[in-house]
Amino acid sequence: MLGIKFYKADPSTFVMLFKNGKVTKQGAGTSFYYYAPSSSLVAVPLSSCEVPFAFRMKTQDFQEITLQGQVTFRIAEPQQAATMVNFTLDVAGRYVSEDPDKLEERVLRSVQVVIRNQIETMSLQQALRASRSLTELLQQNLPERHSLKNLGIDITEVSLTSIVPNPETAKALEADVREQLLKDADSAIYTRRLASIDQEKQVQERELETEKAINKQQQELEQQKLQAEQEKMRKKFAMDEEALTAKTEAERRRNELVELEAVNTRARSDAKAYDISSQLKAYDAIDIERLKVMSMSGMKPETLIAQALENLTKGDNRVGNLNISPELLQSLVR
């Protein structure tokens, strides 16, 4: 109505109202009325923008590779960005220029320049393994690019998702890698066989050393047994010798004892013979009748009667016939 408009910005949009070449209102998420015929409305987006990219480049050895990734940026300085890019809105709220749509191209161009400068110094093998180093390089260099600083752009994140060669090169690399893997596999098998042979050799050497140690221990044991047997034989010989010596000494002492007993026996016999001879000599000096009387002194009555009867049968007093009545015998016995 009469050219008066109302504009309400969201929180992610920085709005500036220009009138007569001067900023009369500005701010993020602000709202106001303005007179359209004499005013210019500038809206700078503040939200972050994620832009994927895919670049084809050639390495130092002229091999083509494809790099894919994503960069995230936002406009941190909207006033500065508004001086470099036309963010003016028309009456319908659309940008009057295509500059805002080309902002992503400018960011991607800076990313492409940084990557190309580095890739051109690398070989194919180096480039295929440079994802991490390239990401770190982009994170360091992009914020320092003058083209992005002048636009008031802040790079919040950048990442490389893949680096791949063209299909023909990939097949060649796969064949080369496959061949290398086969060689590595053969080398691993050879190394494993050598290790197995070496281990078997070590096992055999250990078994031989163990067998030698066992044989040595057996020899030492046999030697100890022989020494023990020799010691046992020496002790037995010494014991037998001691027993023989003791037996010989016992026999010698027994002989000495026998000789001594024989000497003693002879001495006793001589003493007894001397005693008997002395007695006989004494008896020869005594009258026979007196000896008889002496011998009868200790006799029993029945012995005396028997001796008297025997005397009646000898000598001059011998009688021819002698009758002895029972009464006489009984009286004699009494």
Short mmCIF file of C-alpha atoms in Angstrom, two decimals:
data_model
loop_
_atom_site.label_atom_id
_atom_site.label_comp_id
_atom_site.label_asym_id
_atom_site.label_seq_id
_atom_site.Cartn_x
_atom_site.Cartn_y
_atom_site.Cartn_z
CA MET A 1 0.00 0.00 0.00
CA LEU A 2 1.53 3.27 -1.24
CA GLY A 3 4.97 1.41 -1.44
CA ILE A 4 5.22 0.64 2.25
CA LYS A 5 6.42 -2.92 2.86
CA PHE A 6 6.99 -5.07 5.91
CA TYR A 7 9.97 -7.38 6.06
CA LYS A 8 10.67 -10.01 8.69
CA ALA A 9 13.98 -11.93 8.60
CA ASP A 10 14.66 -15.32 10.16
CA PRO A 11 17.45 -15.65 12.75
CA SER A 12 19.86 -17.07 10.15
CA THR A 13 19.60 -14.01 7.89
CA PHE A 14 21.39 -10.71 8.40
CA VAL A 15 19.31 -7.83 6.99
CA MET A 16 20.48 -4.32 6.13
CA LEU A 17 18.13 -1.52 5.02
CA PHE A 18 19.78 1.11 2.86
CA LYS A 19 18.21 4.51 2.29
CA ASN A 20 19.95 7.28 0.43
CA GLY A 21 23.17 5.20 0.49
CA LYS A 22 23.14 4.79 4.26
CA VAL A 23 22.25 1.85 6.46
CA THR A 24 19.23 2.73 8.52
CA LYS A 25 18.45 -0.69 9.96
CA GLN A 26 20.48 -3.89 10.25
CA GLY A 27 20.59 -7.07 12.26
CA ALA A 28 19.95 -10.81 12.25
CA GLY A 29 16.31 -11.87 12.48
CA THR A 30 15.07 -8.30 12.62
CA SER A 31 11.75 -7.03 11.22
CA PHE A 32 10.65 -3.57 10.14
CA TYR A 33 8.53 -1.50 7.77
CA TYR A 34 10.22 0.31 4.90
CA TYR A 35 9.33 2.44 1.93
CA ALA A 36 10.22 0.34 -1.09
CA PRO A 37 10.63 3.06 -3.79
CA SER A 38 13.41 4.82 -1.88
CA SER A 39 14.97 1.89 -0.01
CA SER A 40 17.24 -1.04 -0.80
CA LEU A 41 17.02 -4.28 1.14
CA VAL A 42 20.09 -6.50 1.52
CA ALA A 43 19.76 -10.03 3.04
CA VAL A 44 22.93 -11.98 3.79
CA PRO A 45 22.45 -15.65 4.82
CA LEU A 46 24.32 -16.59 8.02
CA SER A 47 23.57 -20.32 8.11
CA SER A 48 26.31 -22.80 7.26
CA CYS A 49 26.31 -24.33 3.81
CA GLU A 50 27.59 -27.80 2.92
CA VAL A 51 28.95 -28.10 -0.60
CA PRO A 52 30.15 -31.44 -2.02
CA PHE A 53 32.86 -31.45 -4.65
CA ALA A 54 34.52 -33.78 -7.12
CA PHE A 55 37.69 -32.72 -8.95
CA ARG A 56 39.63 -34.47 -11.67
CA MET A 57 43.33 -33.68 -11.52
CA LYS A 58 46.62 -35.00 -12.81
CA THR A 59 49.54 -35.97 -10.66
CA GLN A 60 53.20 -35.22 -11.25
CA ASP A 61 53.52 -38.38 -13.38
CA PHE A 62 50.50 -37.31 -15.49
CA GLN A 63 48.07 -39.82 -14.03
CA GLU A 64 44.46 -38.75 -13.67
CA ILE A 65 42.75 -39.08 -10.30
CA THR A 66 39.37 -38.07 -8.92
CA LEU A 67 39.04 -36.41 -5.54
CA GLN A 68 35.71 -36.27 -3.73
CA GLY A 69 34.87 -34.46 -0.56
CA GLN A 70 32.82 -31.82 1.14
CA VAL A 71 33.39 -28.31 2.43
CA THR A 72 31.23 -26.48 4.95
CA PHE A 73 31.32 -22.69 5.22
CA ARG A 74 29.36 -19.76 6.57
CA ILE A 75 29.41 -15.97 6.19
CA ALA A 76 30.97 -14.67 9.38
CA GLU A 77 31.23 -11.02 8.32
CA PRO A 78 27.90 -10.12 6.62
CA GLN A 79 28.71 -6.38 6.24
CA GLN A 80 31.97 -7.23 4.45
CA ALA A 81 30.27 -9.87 2.32
CA ALA A 82 27.61 -7.33 1.30
CA THR A 83 30.33 -5.04 -0.09
CA MET A 84 31.77 -7.85 -2.26
CA VAL A 85 28.61 -9.72 -3.34
CA ASN A 86 25.27 -8.29 -4.38
CA PHE A 87 22.73 -9.63 -1.85
CA THR A 88 20.06 -7.01 -2.76
CA LEU A 89 16.45 -8.23 -2.75
CA ASP A 90 13.77 -7.11 -5.17
CA VAL A 91 10.18 -6.29 -4.24
CA ALA A 92 9.27 -9.96 -4.46
CA GLY A 93 12.07 -10.92 -2.03
CA ARG A 94 14.34 -12.50 -4.66
CA TYR A 95 17.99 -11.66 -5.25
CA VAL A 96 18.37 -9.23 -8.08
CA SER A 97 21.77 -10.74 -9.00
CA GLU A 98 23.19 -14.22 -9.48
CA ASP A 99 26.17 -13.42 -7.25
CA PRO A 100 24.78 -15.23 -4.17
CA ASP A 101 24.42 -18.43 -6.22
CA LYS A 102 28.03 -18.15 -7.37
CA LEU A 103 29.33 -17.93 -3.81
CA GLU A 104 29.63 -21.72 -3.59
CA GLU A 105 31.62 -21.74 -6.84
CA ARG A 106 34.08 -19.26 -5.36
CA VAL A 107 34.60 -21.44 -2.30
CA LEU A 108 35.02 -24.57 -4.45
CA ARG A 109 37.47 -22.75 -6.66
CA SER A 110 39.63 -21.94 -3.67
CA VAL A 111 39.45 -25.59 -2.55
CA GLN A 112 40.39 -26.74 -6.04
CA VAL A 113 43.37 -24.40 -6.24
CA VAL A 114 44.79 -25.56 -2.91
CA ILE A 115 44.38 -29.24 -3.83
CA ARG A 116 45.79 -28.83 -7.36
CA ASN A 117 48.90 -27.03 -6.12
CA GLN A 118 49.63 -29.98 -3.86
CA ILE A 119 48.62 -32.82 -6.21
CA GLU A 120 50.86 -31.54 -9.00
CA THR A 121 53.89 -32.17 -6.73
CA MET A 122 52.92 -35.78 -5.97
CA SER A 123 53.22 -39.06 -7.82
CA LEU A 124 50.19 -41.29 -8.30
CA GLN A 125 51.14 -43.54 -5.39
CA GLN A 126 51.69 -40.56 -3.11
CA ALA A 127 48.43 -38.89 -4.15
CA LEU A 128 46.37 -42.01 -3.50
CA ARG A 129 47.69 -42.09 0.07
CA ALA A 130 47.49 -38.32 0.70
CA SER A 131 43.90 -38.05 1.94
CA ARG A 132 44.89 -37.16 5.48
CA SER A 133 47.67 -34.73 4.53
CA LEU A 134 45.44 -33.00 1.96
CA THR A 135 42.66 -32.60 4.51
CA GLU A 136 45.07 -31.03 6.98
CA LEU A 137 46.42 -28.77 4.22
CA LEU A 138 42.90 -27.56 3.34
CA GLN A 139 42.07 -26.91 7.00
CA GLN A 140 45.20 -24.78 7.34
CA ASN A 141 45.23 -22.91 4.02
CA LEU A 142 41.57 -22.23 3.21
CA PRO A 143 40.95 -19.86 6.14
CA GLU A 144 44.02 -17.89 5.01
CA ARG A 145 42.88 -17.47 1.40
CA HIS A 146 42.46 -13.74 0.61
CA SER A 147 39.57 -14.42 -1.72
CA LEU A 148 37.60 -16.03 1.11
CA LYS A 149 38.66 -13.47 3.72
CA ASN A 150 37.49 -10.63 1.47
CA LEU A 151 34.10 -12.30 1.20
CA GLY A 152 33.87 -12.63 4.99
CA ILE A 153 33.60 -16.43 4.68
CA ASP A 154 34.61 -18.76 7.51
CA ILE A 155 35.47 -22.39 6.61
CA THR A 156 34.03 -24.54 9.40
CA GLU A 157 34.85 -27.99 8.05
CA VAL A 158 36.53 -29.64 5.08
CA SER A 159 37.02 -33.35 4.37
CA LEU A 160 38.17 -35.66 1.58
CA THR A 161 36.07 -38.79 1.26
CA SER A 162 37.92 -40.54 -1.57
CA ILE A 163 40.87 -40.32 -3.94
CA VAL A 164 40.63 -42.80 -6.82
CA PRO A 165 42.43 -43.18 -10.15
CA ASN A 166 40.69 -43.75 -13.48
CA PRO A 167 39.46 -47.31 -14.16
CA GLU A 168 42.39 -48.31 -16.43
CA THR A 169 44.94 -47.07 -13.93
CA ALA A 170 43.04 -48.72 -11.11
CA LYS A 171 43.16 -52.06 -12.94
CA ALA A 172 46.89 -51.65 -13.52
CA LEU A 173 47.42 -50.77 -9.88
CA GLU A 174 45.28 -53.68 -8.81
CA ALA A 175 47.30 -56.00 -11.02
CA ASP A 176 50.53 -54.56 -9.65
CA VAL A 177 49.27 -54.80 -6.09
CA ARG A 178 47.90 -58.29 -6.75
CA GLU A 179 51.26 -59.37 -8.11
CA GLN A 180 52.98 -57.81 -5.13
CA LEU A 181 50.53 -59.53 -2.79
CA LEU A 182 51.25 -62.85 -4.50
CA LYS A 183 54.95 -62.20 -4.14
CA ASP A 184 54.42 -61.28 -0.51
CA ALA A 185 52.35 -64.44 -0.06
CA ASP A 186 55.11 -66.53 -1.65
CA SER A 187 57.67 -64.76 0.49
CA ALA A 188 55.50 -65.38 3.54
CA ILE A 189 55.19 -69.08 2.63
CA TYR A 190 58.93 -69.28 2.02
CA THR A 191 59.64 -67.44 5.26
CA ARG A 192 57.18 -69.69 7.08
CA ARG A 193 58.82 -72.79 5.63
CA LEU A 194 62.25 -71.49 6.58
CA ALA A 195 60.95 -70.71 10.03
CA SER A 196 59.43 -74.18 10.24
CA ILE A 197 62.70 -75.77 9.10
CA ASP A 198 64.62 -73.63 11.56
CA GLN A 199 62.21 -74.55 14.34
CA GLU A 200 62.45 -78.24 13.38
CA LYS A 201 66.21 -77.92 13.41
CA GLN A 202 66.10 -76.29 16.82
CA VAL A 203 63.76 -79.03 18.05
CA GLN A 204 66.10 -81.74 16.73
CA GLU A 205 69.11 -79.98 18.26
CA ARG A 206 67.29 -79.73 21.57
CA GLU A 207 66.27 -83.38 21.34
CA LEU A 208 69.90 -84.31 20.58
CA GLU A 209 71.12 -82.17 23.46
CA THR A 210 68.48 -83.74 25.69
CA GLU A 211 69.52 -87.22 24.56
CA LYS A 212 73.16 -86.36 25.19
CA ALA A 213 72.29 -85.04 28.61
CA ILE A 214 70.27 -88.18 29.36
CA ASN A 215 73.11 -90.43 28.16
CA LYS A 216 75.57 -88.44 30.23
CA GLN A 217 73.33 -88.76 33.27
CA GLN A 218 72.95 -92.48 32.60
CA GLN A 219 76.73 -92.85 32.30
CA GLU A 220 77.19 -90.89 35.50
CA LEU A 221 74.54 -93.06 37.14
CA GLU A 222 76.22 -96.26 35.90
CA GLN A 223 79.56 -94.93 37.08
CA GLN A 224 78.05 -94.12 40.46
CA LYS A 225 76.56 -97.62 40.59
CA LEU A 226 79.95 -99.13 39.74
CA GLN A 227 81.64 -96.97 42.34
CA ALA A 228 78.98 -97.93 44.86
CA GLU A 229 79.43 -101.62 43.95
CA GLN A 230 83.21 -101.28 44.22
CA GLU A 231 82.82 -99.55 47.55
CA LYS A 232 80.43 -102.27 48.64
CA MET A 233 82.91 -104.97 47.54
CA ARG A 234 85.75 -103.19 49.29
CA LYS A 235 83.71 -102.99 52.48
CA LYS A 236 82.68 -106.65 52.12
CA PHE A 237 86.30 -107.64 51.50
CA ALA A 238 87.37 -105.61 54.52
CA MET A 239 84.60 -107.20 56.61
CA ASP A 240 85.54 -110.69 55.37
CA GLU A 241 89.19 -109.96 56.07
CA GLU A 242 88.29 -108.74 59.52
CA ALA A 243 86.11 -111.82 60.08
CA LEU A 244 88.92 -114.10 58.84
CA THR A 245 91.40 -112.29 61.03
CA ALA A 246 89.02 -112.60 63.99
CA LYS A 247 88.41 -116.28 63.19
CA THR A 248 92.16 -116.88 62.85
CA GLU A 249 92.75 -115.11 66.12
CA ALA A 250 89.96 -117.16 67.73
CA GLU A 251 91.46 -120.40 66.38
CA ARG A 252 94.88 -119.37 67.60
CA ARG A 253 93.46 -118.61 71.02
CA ARG A 254 91.51 -121.87 70.94
CA ASN A 255 94.72 -123.76 70.14
CA GLU A 256 96.46 -121.95 72.91
CA LEU A 257 93.54 -122.82 75.21
CA VAL A 258 93.67 -126.49 74.13
CA GLU A 259 97.39 -126.59 74.67
CA LEU A 260 96.92 -124.93 78.02
CA GLU A 261 94.14 -127.38 78.93
CA ALA A 262 96.36 -130.26 77.81
CA VAL A 263 99.18 -128.89 79.95
CA ASN A 264 96.77 -128.46 82.85
CA THR A 265 95.33 -131.94 82.31
CA ARG A 266 98.81 -133.44 82.27
CA ALA A 267 99.66 -131.49 85.36
CA ARG A 268 96.48 -132.69 87.10
CA SER A 269 97.14 -136.23 85.95
CA ASP A 270 100.68 -136.04 87.18
CA ALA A 271 99.45 -134.63 90.47
CA LYS A 272 96.82 -137.35 90.77
CA ALA A 273 99.28 -140.05 89.81
CA TYR A 274 101.70 -138.67 92.34
CA ASP A 275 98.96 -138.69 94.95
CA ILE A 276 97.97 -142.26 94.13
CA SER A 277 101.60 -143.31 94.07
CA SER A 278 102.13 -141.71 97.47
CA GLN A 279 99.04 -143.45 98.85
CA LEU A 280 100.18 -146.78 97.43
CA LYS A 281 103.56 -146.31 98.98
CA ALA A 282 101.86 -145.63 102.31
CA TYR A 283 99.69 -148.68 101.94
CA ASP A 284 102.70 -150.87 101.14
CA ALA A 285 104.13 -150.02 104.54
CA ILE A 286 100.96 -151.19 106.36
CA ASP A 287 100.18 -154.81 107.18
CA ILE A 288 97.58 -156.46 104.94
CA GLU A 289 95.44 -157.61 107.80
CA ARG A 290 95.48 -154.19 109.29
CA LEU A 291 94.41 -152.74 105.93
CA LYS A 292 91.56 -155.16 105.80
CA VAL A 293 90.48 -154.17 109.28
CA MET A 294 90.75 -150.52 108.33
CA SER A 295 88.78 -151.08 105.21
CA MET A 296 86.03 -152.80 107.19
CA SER A 297 85.63 -150.03 109.65
CA GLY A 298 83.12 -148.16 107.60
CA MET A 299 81.29 -151.11 106.08
CA LYS A 300 77.65 -152.00 106.63
CA PRO A 301 76.79 -155.20 108.61
CA GLU A 302 75.55 -157.09 105.58
CA THR A 303 78.79 -156.24 103.79
CA LEU A 304 80.84 -157.48 106.74
CA ILE A 305 78.82 -160.72 106.83
CA ALA A 306 79.39 -161.22 103.15
CA GLN A 307 83.12 -160.61 103.60
CA ALA A 308 83.27 -163.07 106.49
CA LEU A 309 81.55 -165.74 104.46
CA GLU A 310 83.96 -165.11 101.60
CA ASN A 311 86.94 -165.55 104.02
CA LEU A 312 85.57 -168.95 105.04
CA THR A 313 86.13 -170.11 101.49
CA LYS A 314 89.77 -169.03 101.26
CA GLY A 315 93.06 -169.84 102.86
CA ASP A 316 93.78 -172.19 105.59
CA ASN A 317 90.52 -171.53 107.35
CA ARG A 318 88.46 -172.69 104.42
CA VAL A 319 85.65 -175.02 105.33
CA GLY A 320 84.28 -177.69 103.10
CA ASN A 321 80.58 -177.45 103.87
CA LEU A 322 78.67 -174.69 105.66
CA ASN A 323 75.00 -174.85 106.49
CA ILE A 324 73.28 -171.62 107.44
CA SER A 325 69.79 -171.75 108.80
CA PRO A 326 67.26 -169.05 108.10
CA GLU A 327 67.14 -168.10 111.74
CA LEU A 328 70.90 -167.51 111.60
CA LEU A 329 70.58 -165.34 108.56
CA GLN A 330 67.82 -163.34 110.15
CA SER A 331 69.84 -162.82 113.31
CA LEU A 332 72.84 -161.83 111.22
CA VAL A 333 70.79 -159.36 109.29
CA ARG A 334 69.47 -157.80 112.43
#
